[in-house]
Short mmCIF file of C-alpha atoms in Angstrom, two decimals:
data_model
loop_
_atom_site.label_atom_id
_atom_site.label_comp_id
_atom_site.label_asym_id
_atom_site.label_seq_id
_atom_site.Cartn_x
_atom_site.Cartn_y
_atom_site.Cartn_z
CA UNK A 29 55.60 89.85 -87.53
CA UNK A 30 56.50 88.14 -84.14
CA UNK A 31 58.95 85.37 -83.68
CA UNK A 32 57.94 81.70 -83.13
CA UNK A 33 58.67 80.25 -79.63
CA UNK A 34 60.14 76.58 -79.77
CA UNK A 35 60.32 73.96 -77.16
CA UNK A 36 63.08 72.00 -78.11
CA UNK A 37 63.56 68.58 -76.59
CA UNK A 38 67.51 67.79 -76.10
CA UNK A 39 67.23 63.94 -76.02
CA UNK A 40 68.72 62.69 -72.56
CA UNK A 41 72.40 64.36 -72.44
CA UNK A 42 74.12 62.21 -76.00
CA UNK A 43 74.12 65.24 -78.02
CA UNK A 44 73.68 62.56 -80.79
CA UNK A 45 70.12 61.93 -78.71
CA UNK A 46 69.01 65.06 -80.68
CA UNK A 47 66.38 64.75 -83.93
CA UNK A 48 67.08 65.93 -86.96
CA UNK A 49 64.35 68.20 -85.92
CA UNK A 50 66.30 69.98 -83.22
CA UNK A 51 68.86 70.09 -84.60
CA UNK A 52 67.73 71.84 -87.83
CA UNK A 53 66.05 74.19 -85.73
CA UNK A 54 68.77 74.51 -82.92
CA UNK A 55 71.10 75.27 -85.36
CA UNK A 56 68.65 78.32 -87.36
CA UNK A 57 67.44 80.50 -84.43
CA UNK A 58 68.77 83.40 -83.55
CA UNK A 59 68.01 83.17 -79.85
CA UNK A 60 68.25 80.14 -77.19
CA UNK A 61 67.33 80.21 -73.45
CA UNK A 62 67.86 77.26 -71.26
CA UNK A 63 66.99 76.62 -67.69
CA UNK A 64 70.92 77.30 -65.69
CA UNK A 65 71.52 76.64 -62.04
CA UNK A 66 72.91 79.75 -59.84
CA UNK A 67 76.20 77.78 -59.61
CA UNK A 68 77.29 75.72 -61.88
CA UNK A 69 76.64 74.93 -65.73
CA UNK A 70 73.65 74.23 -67.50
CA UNK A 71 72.97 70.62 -68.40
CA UNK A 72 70.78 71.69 -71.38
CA UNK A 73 73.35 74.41 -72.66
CA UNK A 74 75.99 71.35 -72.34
CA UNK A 75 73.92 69.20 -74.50
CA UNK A 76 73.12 71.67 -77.06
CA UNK A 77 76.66 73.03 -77.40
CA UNK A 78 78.33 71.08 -80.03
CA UNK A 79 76.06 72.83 -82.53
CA UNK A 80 75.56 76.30 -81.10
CA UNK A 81 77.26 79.32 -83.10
CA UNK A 82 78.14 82.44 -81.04
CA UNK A 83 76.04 84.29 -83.60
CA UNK A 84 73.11 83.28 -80.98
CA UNK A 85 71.48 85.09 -78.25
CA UNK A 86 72.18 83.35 -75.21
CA UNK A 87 69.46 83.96 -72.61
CA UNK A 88 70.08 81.72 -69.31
CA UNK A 89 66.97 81.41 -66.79
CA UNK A 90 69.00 81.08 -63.45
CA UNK A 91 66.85 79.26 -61.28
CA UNK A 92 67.90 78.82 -57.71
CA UNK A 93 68.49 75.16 -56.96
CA UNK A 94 67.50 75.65 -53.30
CA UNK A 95 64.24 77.04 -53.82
CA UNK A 96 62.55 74.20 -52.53
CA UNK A 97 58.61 74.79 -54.14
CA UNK A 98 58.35 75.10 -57.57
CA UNK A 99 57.63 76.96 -59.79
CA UNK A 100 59.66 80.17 -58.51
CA UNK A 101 56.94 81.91 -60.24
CA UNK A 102 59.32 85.19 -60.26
CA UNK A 103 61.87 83.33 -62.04
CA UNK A 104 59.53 82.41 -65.06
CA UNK A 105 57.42 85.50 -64.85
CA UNK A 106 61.03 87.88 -65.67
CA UNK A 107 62.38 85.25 -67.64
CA UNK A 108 59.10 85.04 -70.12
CA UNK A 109 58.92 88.96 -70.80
CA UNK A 110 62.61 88.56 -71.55
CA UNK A 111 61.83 85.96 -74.34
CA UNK A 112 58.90 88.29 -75.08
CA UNK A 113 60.81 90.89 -75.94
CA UNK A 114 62.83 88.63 -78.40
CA UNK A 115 59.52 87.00 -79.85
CA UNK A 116 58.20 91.11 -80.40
CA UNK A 117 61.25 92.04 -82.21
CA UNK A 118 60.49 89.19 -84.65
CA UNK A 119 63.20 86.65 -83.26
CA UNK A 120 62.61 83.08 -83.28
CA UNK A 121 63.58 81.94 -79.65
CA UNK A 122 64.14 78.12 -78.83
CA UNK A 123 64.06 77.17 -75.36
CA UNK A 124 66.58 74.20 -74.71
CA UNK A 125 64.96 71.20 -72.68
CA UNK A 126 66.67 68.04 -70.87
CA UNK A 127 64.62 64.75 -72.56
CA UNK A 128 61.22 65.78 -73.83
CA UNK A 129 59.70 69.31 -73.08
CA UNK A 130 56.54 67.97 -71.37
CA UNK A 131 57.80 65.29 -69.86
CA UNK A 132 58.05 66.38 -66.36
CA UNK A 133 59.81 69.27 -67.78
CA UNK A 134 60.24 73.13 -66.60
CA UNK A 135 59.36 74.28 -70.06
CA UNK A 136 55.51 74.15 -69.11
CA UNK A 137 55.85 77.61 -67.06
CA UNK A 138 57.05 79.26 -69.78
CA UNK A 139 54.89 77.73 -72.09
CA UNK A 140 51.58 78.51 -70.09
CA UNK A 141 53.40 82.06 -69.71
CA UNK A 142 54.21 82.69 -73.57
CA UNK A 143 51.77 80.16 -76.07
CA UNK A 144 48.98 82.46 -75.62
CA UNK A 145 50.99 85.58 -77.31
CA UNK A 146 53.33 83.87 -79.34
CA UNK A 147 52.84 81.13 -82.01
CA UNK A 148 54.64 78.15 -80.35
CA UNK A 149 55.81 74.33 -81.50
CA UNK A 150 56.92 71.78 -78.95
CA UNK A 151 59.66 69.57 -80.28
CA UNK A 152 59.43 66.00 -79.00
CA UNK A 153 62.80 64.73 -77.92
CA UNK A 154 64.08 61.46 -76.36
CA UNK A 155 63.16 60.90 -72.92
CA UNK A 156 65.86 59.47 -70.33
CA UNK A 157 63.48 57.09 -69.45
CA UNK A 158 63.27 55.61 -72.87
CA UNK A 159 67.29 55.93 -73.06
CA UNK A 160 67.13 54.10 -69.48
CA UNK A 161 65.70 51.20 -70.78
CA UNK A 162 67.96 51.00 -73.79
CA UNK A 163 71.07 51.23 -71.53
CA UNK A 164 69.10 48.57 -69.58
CA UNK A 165 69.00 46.34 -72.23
CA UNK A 166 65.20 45.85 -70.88
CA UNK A 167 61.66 46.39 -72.11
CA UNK A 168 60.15 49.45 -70.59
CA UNK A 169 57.22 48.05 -70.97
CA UNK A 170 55.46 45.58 -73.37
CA UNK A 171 51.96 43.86 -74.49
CA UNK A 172 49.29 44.26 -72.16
CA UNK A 173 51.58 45.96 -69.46
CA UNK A 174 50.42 48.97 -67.67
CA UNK A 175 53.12 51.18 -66.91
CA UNK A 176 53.71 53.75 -63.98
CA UNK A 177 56.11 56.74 -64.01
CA UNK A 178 56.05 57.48 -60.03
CA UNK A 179 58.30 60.56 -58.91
CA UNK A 180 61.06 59.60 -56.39
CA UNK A 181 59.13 61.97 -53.84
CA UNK A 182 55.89 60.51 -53.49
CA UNK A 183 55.26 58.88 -49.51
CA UNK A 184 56.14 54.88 -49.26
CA UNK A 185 52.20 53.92 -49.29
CA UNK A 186 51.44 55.86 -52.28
CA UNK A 187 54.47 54.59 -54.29
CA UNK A 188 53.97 51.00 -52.94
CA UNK A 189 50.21 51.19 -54.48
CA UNK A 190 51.52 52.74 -57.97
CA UNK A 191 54.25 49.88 -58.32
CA UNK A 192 51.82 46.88 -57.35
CA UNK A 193 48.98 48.02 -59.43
CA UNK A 194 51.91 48.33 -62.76
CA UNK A 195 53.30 45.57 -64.70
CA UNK A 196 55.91 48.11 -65.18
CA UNK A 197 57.44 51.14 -63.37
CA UNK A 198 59.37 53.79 -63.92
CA UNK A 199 60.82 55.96 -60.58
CA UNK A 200 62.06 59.12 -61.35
CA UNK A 201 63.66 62.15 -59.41
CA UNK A 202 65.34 59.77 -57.09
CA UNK A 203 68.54 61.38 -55.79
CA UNK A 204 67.96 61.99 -52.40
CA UNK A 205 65.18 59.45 -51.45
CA UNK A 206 67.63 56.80 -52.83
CA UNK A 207 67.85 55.03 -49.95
CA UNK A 208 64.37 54.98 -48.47
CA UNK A 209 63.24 54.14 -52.15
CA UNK A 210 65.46 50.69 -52.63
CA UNK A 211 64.28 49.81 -49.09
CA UNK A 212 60.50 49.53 -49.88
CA UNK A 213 61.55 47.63 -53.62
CA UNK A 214 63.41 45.40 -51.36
CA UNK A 215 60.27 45.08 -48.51
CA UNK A 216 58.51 44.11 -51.86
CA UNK A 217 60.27 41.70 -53.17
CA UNK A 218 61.81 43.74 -56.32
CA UNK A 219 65.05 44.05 -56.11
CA UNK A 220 65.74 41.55 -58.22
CA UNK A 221 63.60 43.20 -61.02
CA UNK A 222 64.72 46.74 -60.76
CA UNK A 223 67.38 48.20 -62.33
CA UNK A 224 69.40 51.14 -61.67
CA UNK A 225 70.68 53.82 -64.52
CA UNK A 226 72.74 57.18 -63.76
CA UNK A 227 73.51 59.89 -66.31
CA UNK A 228 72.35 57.98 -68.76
CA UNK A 229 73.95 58.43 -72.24
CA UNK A 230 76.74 60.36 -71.02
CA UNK A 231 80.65 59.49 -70.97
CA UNK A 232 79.76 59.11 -66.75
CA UNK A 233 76.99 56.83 -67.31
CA UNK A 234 76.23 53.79 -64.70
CA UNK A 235 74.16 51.06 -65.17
CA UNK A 236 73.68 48.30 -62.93
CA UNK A 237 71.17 46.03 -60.96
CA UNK A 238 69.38 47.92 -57.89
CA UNK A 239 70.78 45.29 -55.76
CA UNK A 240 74.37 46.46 -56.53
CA UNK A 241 74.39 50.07 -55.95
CA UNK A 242 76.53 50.95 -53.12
CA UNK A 243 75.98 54.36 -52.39
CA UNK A 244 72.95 55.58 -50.42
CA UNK A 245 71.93 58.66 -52.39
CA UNK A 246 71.74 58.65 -55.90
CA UNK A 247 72.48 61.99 -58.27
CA UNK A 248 69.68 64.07 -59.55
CA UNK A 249 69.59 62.38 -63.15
CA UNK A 250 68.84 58.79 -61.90
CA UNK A 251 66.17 56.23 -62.34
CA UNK A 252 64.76 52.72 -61.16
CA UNK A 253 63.13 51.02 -63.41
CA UNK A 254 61.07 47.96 -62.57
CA UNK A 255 59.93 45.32 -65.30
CA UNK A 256 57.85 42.50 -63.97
CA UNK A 257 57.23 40.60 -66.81
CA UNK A 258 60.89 38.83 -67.12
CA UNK A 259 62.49 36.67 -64.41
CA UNK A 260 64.17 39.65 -62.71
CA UNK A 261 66.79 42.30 -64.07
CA UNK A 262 69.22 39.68 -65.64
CA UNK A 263 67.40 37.58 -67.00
CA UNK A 264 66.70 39.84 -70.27
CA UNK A 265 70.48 40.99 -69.91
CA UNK A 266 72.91 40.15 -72.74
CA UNK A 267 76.32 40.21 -71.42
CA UNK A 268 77.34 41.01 -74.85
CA UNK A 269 74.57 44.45 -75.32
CA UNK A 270 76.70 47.24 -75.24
CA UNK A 271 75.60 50.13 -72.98
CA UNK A 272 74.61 52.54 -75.57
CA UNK A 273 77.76 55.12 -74.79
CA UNK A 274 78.70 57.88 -77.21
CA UNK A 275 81.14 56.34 -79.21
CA UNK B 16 84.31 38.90 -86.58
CA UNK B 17 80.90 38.55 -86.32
CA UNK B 18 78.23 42.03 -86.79
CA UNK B 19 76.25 44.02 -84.61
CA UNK B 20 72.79 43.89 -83.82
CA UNK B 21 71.04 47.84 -83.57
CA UNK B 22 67.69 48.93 -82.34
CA UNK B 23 66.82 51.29 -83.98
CA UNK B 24 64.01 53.71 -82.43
CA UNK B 25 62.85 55.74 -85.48
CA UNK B 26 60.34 58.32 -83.58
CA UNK B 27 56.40 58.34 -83.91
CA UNK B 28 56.37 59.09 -87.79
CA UNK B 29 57.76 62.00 -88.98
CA UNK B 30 61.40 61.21 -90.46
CA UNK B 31 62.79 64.69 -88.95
CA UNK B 32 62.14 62.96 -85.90
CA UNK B 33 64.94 60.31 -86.02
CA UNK B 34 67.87 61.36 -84.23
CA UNK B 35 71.32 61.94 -85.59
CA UNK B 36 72.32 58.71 -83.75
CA UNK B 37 69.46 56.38 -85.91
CA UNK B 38 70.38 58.64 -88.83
CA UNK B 39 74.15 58.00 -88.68
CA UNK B 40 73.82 54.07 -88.40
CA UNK B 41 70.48 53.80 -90.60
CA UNK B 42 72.96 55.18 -93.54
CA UNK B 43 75.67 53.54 -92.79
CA UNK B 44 74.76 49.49 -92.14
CA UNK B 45 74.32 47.14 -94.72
CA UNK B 46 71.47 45.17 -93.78
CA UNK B 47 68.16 46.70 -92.57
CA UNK B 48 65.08 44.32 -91.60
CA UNK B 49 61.29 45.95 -90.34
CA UNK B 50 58.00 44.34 -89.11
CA UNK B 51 55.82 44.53 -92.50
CA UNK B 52 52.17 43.64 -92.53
CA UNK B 53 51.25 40.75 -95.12
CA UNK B 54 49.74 43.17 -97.34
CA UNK B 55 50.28 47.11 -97.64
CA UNK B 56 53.66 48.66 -96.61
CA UNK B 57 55.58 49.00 -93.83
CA UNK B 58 55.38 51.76 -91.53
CA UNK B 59 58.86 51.73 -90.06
CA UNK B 60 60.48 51.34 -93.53
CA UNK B 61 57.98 54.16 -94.61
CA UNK B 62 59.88 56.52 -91.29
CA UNK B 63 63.32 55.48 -93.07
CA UNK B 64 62.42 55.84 -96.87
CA UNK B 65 64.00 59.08 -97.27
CA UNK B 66 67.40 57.58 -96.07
CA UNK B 67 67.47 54.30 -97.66
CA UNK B 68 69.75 53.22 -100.17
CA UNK B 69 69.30 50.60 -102.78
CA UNK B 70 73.05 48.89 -101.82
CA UNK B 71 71.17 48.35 -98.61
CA UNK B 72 69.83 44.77 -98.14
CA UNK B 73 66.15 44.40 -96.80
CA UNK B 74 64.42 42.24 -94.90
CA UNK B 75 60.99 41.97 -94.18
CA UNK B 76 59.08 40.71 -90.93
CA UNK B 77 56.01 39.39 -92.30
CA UNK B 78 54.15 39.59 -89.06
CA UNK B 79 50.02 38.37 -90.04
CA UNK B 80 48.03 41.37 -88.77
CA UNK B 81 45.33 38.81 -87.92
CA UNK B 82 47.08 36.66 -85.91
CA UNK B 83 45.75 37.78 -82.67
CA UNK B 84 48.28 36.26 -80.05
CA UNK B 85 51.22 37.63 -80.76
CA UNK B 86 53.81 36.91 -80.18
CA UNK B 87 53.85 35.26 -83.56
CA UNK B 88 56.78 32.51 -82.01
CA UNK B 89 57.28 31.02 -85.41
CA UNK B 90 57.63 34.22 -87.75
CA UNK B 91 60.44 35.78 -84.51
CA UNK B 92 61.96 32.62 -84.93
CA UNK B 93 62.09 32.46 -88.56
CA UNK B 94 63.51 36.35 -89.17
CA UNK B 95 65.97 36.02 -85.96
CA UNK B 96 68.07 33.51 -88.28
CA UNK B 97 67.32 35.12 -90.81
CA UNK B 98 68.90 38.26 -88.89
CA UNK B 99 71.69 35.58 -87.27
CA UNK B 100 73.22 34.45 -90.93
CA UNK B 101 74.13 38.42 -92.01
CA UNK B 102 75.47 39.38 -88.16
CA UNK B 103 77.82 36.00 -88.64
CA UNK B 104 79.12 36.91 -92.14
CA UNK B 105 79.99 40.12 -90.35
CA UNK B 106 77.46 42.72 -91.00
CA UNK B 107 75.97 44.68 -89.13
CA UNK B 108 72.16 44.65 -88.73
CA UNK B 109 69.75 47.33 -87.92
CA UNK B 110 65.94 46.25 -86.84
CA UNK B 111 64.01 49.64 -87.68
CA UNK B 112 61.26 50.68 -84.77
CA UNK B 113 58.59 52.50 -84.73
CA UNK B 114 58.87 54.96 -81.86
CA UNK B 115 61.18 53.53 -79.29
CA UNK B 116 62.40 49.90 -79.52
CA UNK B 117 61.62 49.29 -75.72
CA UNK B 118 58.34 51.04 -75.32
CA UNK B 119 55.56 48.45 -76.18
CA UNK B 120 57.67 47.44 -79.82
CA UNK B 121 57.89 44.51 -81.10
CA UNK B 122 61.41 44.52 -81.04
CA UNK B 123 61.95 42.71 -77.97
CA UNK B 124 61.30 39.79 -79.58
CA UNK B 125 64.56 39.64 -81.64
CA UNK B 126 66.37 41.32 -78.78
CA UNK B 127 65.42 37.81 -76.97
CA UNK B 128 66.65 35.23 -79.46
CA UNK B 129 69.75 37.40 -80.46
CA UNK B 130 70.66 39.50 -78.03
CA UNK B 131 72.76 36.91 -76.15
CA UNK B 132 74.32 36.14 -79.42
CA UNK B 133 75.70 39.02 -80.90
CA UNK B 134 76.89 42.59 -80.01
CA UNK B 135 73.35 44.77 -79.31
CA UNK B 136 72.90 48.06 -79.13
CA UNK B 137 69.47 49.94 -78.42
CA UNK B 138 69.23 53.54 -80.04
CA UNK B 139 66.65 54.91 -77.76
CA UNK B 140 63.60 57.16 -80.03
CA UNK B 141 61.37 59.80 -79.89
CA UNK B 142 57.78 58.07 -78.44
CA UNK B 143 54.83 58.83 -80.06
CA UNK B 144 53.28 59.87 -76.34
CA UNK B 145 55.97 61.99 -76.27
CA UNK B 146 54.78 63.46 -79.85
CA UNK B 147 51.18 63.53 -79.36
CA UNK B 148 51.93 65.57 -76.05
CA UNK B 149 53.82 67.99 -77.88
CA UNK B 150 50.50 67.95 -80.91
CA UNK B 151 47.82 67.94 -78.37
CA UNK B 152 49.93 71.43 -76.37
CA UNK B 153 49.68 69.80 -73.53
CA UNK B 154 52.26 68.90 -70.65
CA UNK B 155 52.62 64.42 -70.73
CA UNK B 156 52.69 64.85 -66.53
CA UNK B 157 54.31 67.12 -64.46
CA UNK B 158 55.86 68.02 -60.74
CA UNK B 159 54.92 65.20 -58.74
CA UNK B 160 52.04 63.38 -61.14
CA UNK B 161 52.31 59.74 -61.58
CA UNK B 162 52.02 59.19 -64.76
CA UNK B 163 50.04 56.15 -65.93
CA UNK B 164 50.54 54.40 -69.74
CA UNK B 165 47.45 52.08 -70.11
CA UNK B 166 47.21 49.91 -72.59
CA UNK B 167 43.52 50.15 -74.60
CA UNK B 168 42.28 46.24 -74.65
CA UNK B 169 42.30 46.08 -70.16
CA UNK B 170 39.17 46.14 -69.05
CA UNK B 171 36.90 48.56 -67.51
CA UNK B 172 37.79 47.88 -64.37
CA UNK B 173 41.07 47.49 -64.43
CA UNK B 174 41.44 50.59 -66.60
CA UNK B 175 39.08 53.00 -64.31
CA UNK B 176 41.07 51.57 -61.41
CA UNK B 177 44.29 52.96 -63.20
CA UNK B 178 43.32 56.17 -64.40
CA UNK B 179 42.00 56.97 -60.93
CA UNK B 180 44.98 56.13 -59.20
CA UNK B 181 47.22 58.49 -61.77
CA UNK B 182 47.42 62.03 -62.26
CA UNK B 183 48.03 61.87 -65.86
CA UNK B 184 47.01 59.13 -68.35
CA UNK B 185 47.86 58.12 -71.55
CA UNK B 186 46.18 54.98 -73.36
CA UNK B 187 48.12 53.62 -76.07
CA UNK B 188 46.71 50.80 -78.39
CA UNK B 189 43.19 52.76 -78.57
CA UNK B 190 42.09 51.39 -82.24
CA UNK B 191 38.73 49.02 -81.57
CA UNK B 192 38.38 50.04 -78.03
CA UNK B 193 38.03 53.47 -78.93
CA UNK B 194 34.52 53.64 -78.34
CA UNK B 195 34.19 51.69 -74.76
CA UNK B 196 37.08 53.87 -73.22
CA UNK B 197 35.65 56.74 -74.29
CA UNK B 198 32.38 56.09 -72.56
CA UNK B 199 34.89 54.93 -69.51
CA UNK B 200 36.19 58.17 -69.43
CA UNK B 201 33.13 60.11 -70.04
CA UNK B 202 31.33 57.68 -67.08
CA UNK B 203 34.60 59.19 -64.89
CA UNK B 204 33.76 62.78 -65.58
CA UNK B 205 37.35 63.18 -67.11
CA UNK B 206 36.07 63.52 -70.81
CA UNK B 207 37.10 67.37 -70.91
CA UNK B 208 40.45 66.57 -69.70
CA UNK B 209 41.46 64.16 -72.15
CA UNK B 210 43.03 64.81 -75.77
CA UNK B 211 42.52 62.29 -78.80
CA UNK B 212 45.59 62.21 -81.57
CA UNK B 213 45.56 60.25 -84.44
CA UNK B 214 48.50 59.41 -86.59
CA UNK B 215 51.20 62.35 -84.87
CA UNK B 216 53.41 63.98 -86.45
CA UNK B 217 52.19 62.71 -90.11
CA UNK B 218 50.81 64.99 -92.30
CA UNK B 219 47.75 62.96 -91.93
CA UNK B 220 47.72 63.71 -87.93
CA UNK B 221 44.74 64.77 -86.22
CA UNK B 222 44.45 66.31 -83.03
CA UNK B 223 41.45 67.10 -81.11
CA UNK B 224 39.24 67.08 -77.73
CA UNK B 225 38.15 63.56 -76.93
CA UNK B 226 35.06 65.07 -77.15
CA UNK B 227 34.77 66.55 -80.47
CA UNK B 228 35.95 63.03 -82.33
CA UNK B 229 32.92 62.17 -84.34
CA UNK B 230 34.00 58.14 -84.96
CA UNK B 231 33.20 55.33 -82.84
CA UNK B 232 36.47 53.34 -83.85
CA UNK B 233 40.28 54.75 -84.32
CA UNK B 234 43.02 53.68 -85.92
CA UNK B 235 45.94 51.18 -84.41
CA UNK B 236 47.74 54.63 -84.58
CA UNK B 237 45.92 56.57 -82.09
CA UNK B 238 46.34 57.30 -78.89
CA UNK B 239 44.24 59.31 -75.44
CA UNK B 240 45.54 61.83 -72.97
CA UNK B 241 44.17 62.66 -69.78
CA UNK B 242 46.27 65.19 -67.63
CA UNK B 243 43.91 66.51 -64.77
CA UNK B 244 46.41 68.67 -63.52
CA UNK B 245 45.21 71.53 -65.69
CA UNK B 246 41.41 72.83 -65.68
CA UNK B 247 40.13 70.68 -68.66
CA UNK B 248 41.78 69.80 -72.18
CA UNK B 249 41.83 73.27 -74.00
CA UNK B 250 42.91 75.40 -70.22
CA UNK B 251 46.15 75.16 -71.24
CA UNK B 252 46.04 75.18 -74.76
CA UNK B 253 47.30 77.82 -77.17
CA UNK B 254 44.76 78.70 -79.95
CA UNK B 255 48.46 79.74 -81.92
CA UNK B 256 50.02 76.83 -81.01
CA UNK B 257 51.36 75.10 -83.93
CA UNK B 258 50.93 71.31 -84.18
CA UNK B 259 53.93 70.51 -85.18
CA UNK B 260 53.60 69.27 -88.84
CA UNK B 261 56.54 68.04 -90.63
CA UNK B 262 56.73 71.46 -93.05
#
């Protein structure tokens, strides 16, 4: 009898973000694996660690932050037989994901590596861009809206057509384009309806209008979101909604 | 000292999908209020059930289900004072939501006649297009997709505009439409990448090709999923993956 292979969404960094769900089953296999940088800690691991016993199997996937072109297909390839192995011996093995597994998330190359072998369950989890909103104190997106998720990379004329056809939009994987990002909202007259989030749900977290952001570059776990269906970022605002910080 | 508004995302169904957070203030307020339809039960109380206590007071949001322009000004008018009269004897309040509070929920309209009012928090949940992702064993959108949410009653126009512009879809609000989008999508040539899931993460869910669903109508709960980043709807899919049943 082989082990079951779990996708476990995190929720956005709160490590009260986590179901039930997760946690039940975060807390009942024997082995987790989480994506790790080559230096540093691993965000997921850091999420996950108020409940982990060291009764588990740690298994880290180290992948190199400056590999610029995903996936590093010899990263997930080694990393896969490793949880293989597990799976074979009859472990359970729950691999830790940031927000949602399948939301943008790295769990899809070991997925498309491992579901085919190995009876596997993706666990839904909170996604930051949900969270975003709700530090916000904004709609993501409501009614009739159509809303875009557009990825922080995409060229200015593509992005600029994604946010005019949407009601609603959602920018993601910001960091470095930052700067070059604000400056086409601005071109477009939506400054005043984006909003900008950082680390959201954490101790660290920053929330503020795009307009007030002083720094040029933005950190990895950032987002603009843009909601054209109120009179611009403050007008939805309580000064009295609390940001949503672990209390 | 007046109370606290919450928020309160509750996930797509299944009540292991609340998070610890929802769990932890869902036991712990006094007052609790939900959007119920004028006749049959609530679905967000029916999330919450297992959790509920009978010291807890409850209040209803009659909301017509045939009113069809919503929103319904006088009923959001009615339950925010409702609402307003516990939070200034000093209790705390918590408006149960299906999914997340800011994606497409009703919510918003309490947030707007309170929120400036009283103390709000939003307890970000678990999305149902995050669940039927994880049902259908399917990545949402990935690397650099844009990611398109479309809401069911646009057009034909508008909506073939949007899901051509998008690398991933997903078209919420499906219910009477079900039958016009789906000949939409099959006049596209994207029928064999999309997924159809009906009531996720219930044990009543049903998951299947958009091709395979016999019915010419859906239910409000139901929801489509293109992603054309993988070679049709079952390329990717595991014939062990698990779909994710409450057990």
């Amino acid at each position: 009898m082989t082990g079951k292979l779990y996708g476990l969404g995190l929720g956005p960094g709160d490590p009260e973000l986590l179901t039930l769900k997760a946690h039940r089953i975060l807390t009942s296999v024997p082995v987790i694996a989480y994506p790790a940088p080559d230096t540093g800690s691993s965000f997921a691991r850091q999420i996950a660690a108020p409940y982990l016993s060291f009764h588990q199997v740690e298994v880290p996937i180290i992948v190199p932050m400056r590999v610029e072109r995903f996936p590093a297909k010899e990263t997930y390839d080694e990393a896969a037989e490793t949880l293989a192995r597990h799976l074979e011996s009859g472990l359970d093995v729950a691999v830790l994901c940031e927000g949602d597994p399948f939301f943008y998330g790295s769990f899809m190359y070991l997925f498309e590596r491992l579901a085919g072998r190995f009876a596997t369950e993706i666990v839904p989890g909170v996604s930051s861009m949900m969270a975003s909103a709700a530090a916000l104190g904004r709609p993501l997106a409501a009614r009739n809206d159509v809303l875009s998720v557009v990825p922080g990379p995409l060229d200015d004329d593509t992005m600029r057509a994604r946010i005019e056809a949407a009601g609603a939009v959602a920018i993601i994987k910001v960091g470095r384009h930052f700067s070059r990002i604000r400056a086409l909202i601005r071109t477009m007259g939506l400054e005043a309806a984006a909003g900008y989030v950082e680390r959201v749900s954490l101790a660290e977290q920053r929330v503020l209008p795009l307009a007030e952001v002083g720094e040029d570059v933005a950190p990895y776990f950032s987002m603009i979101l843009i909601y054209k269906g109120g009179e611009g970022w403050n007008a939805g605002l309580s000064p009295r909604t609390s940001n949503g910080m672990p209390s």
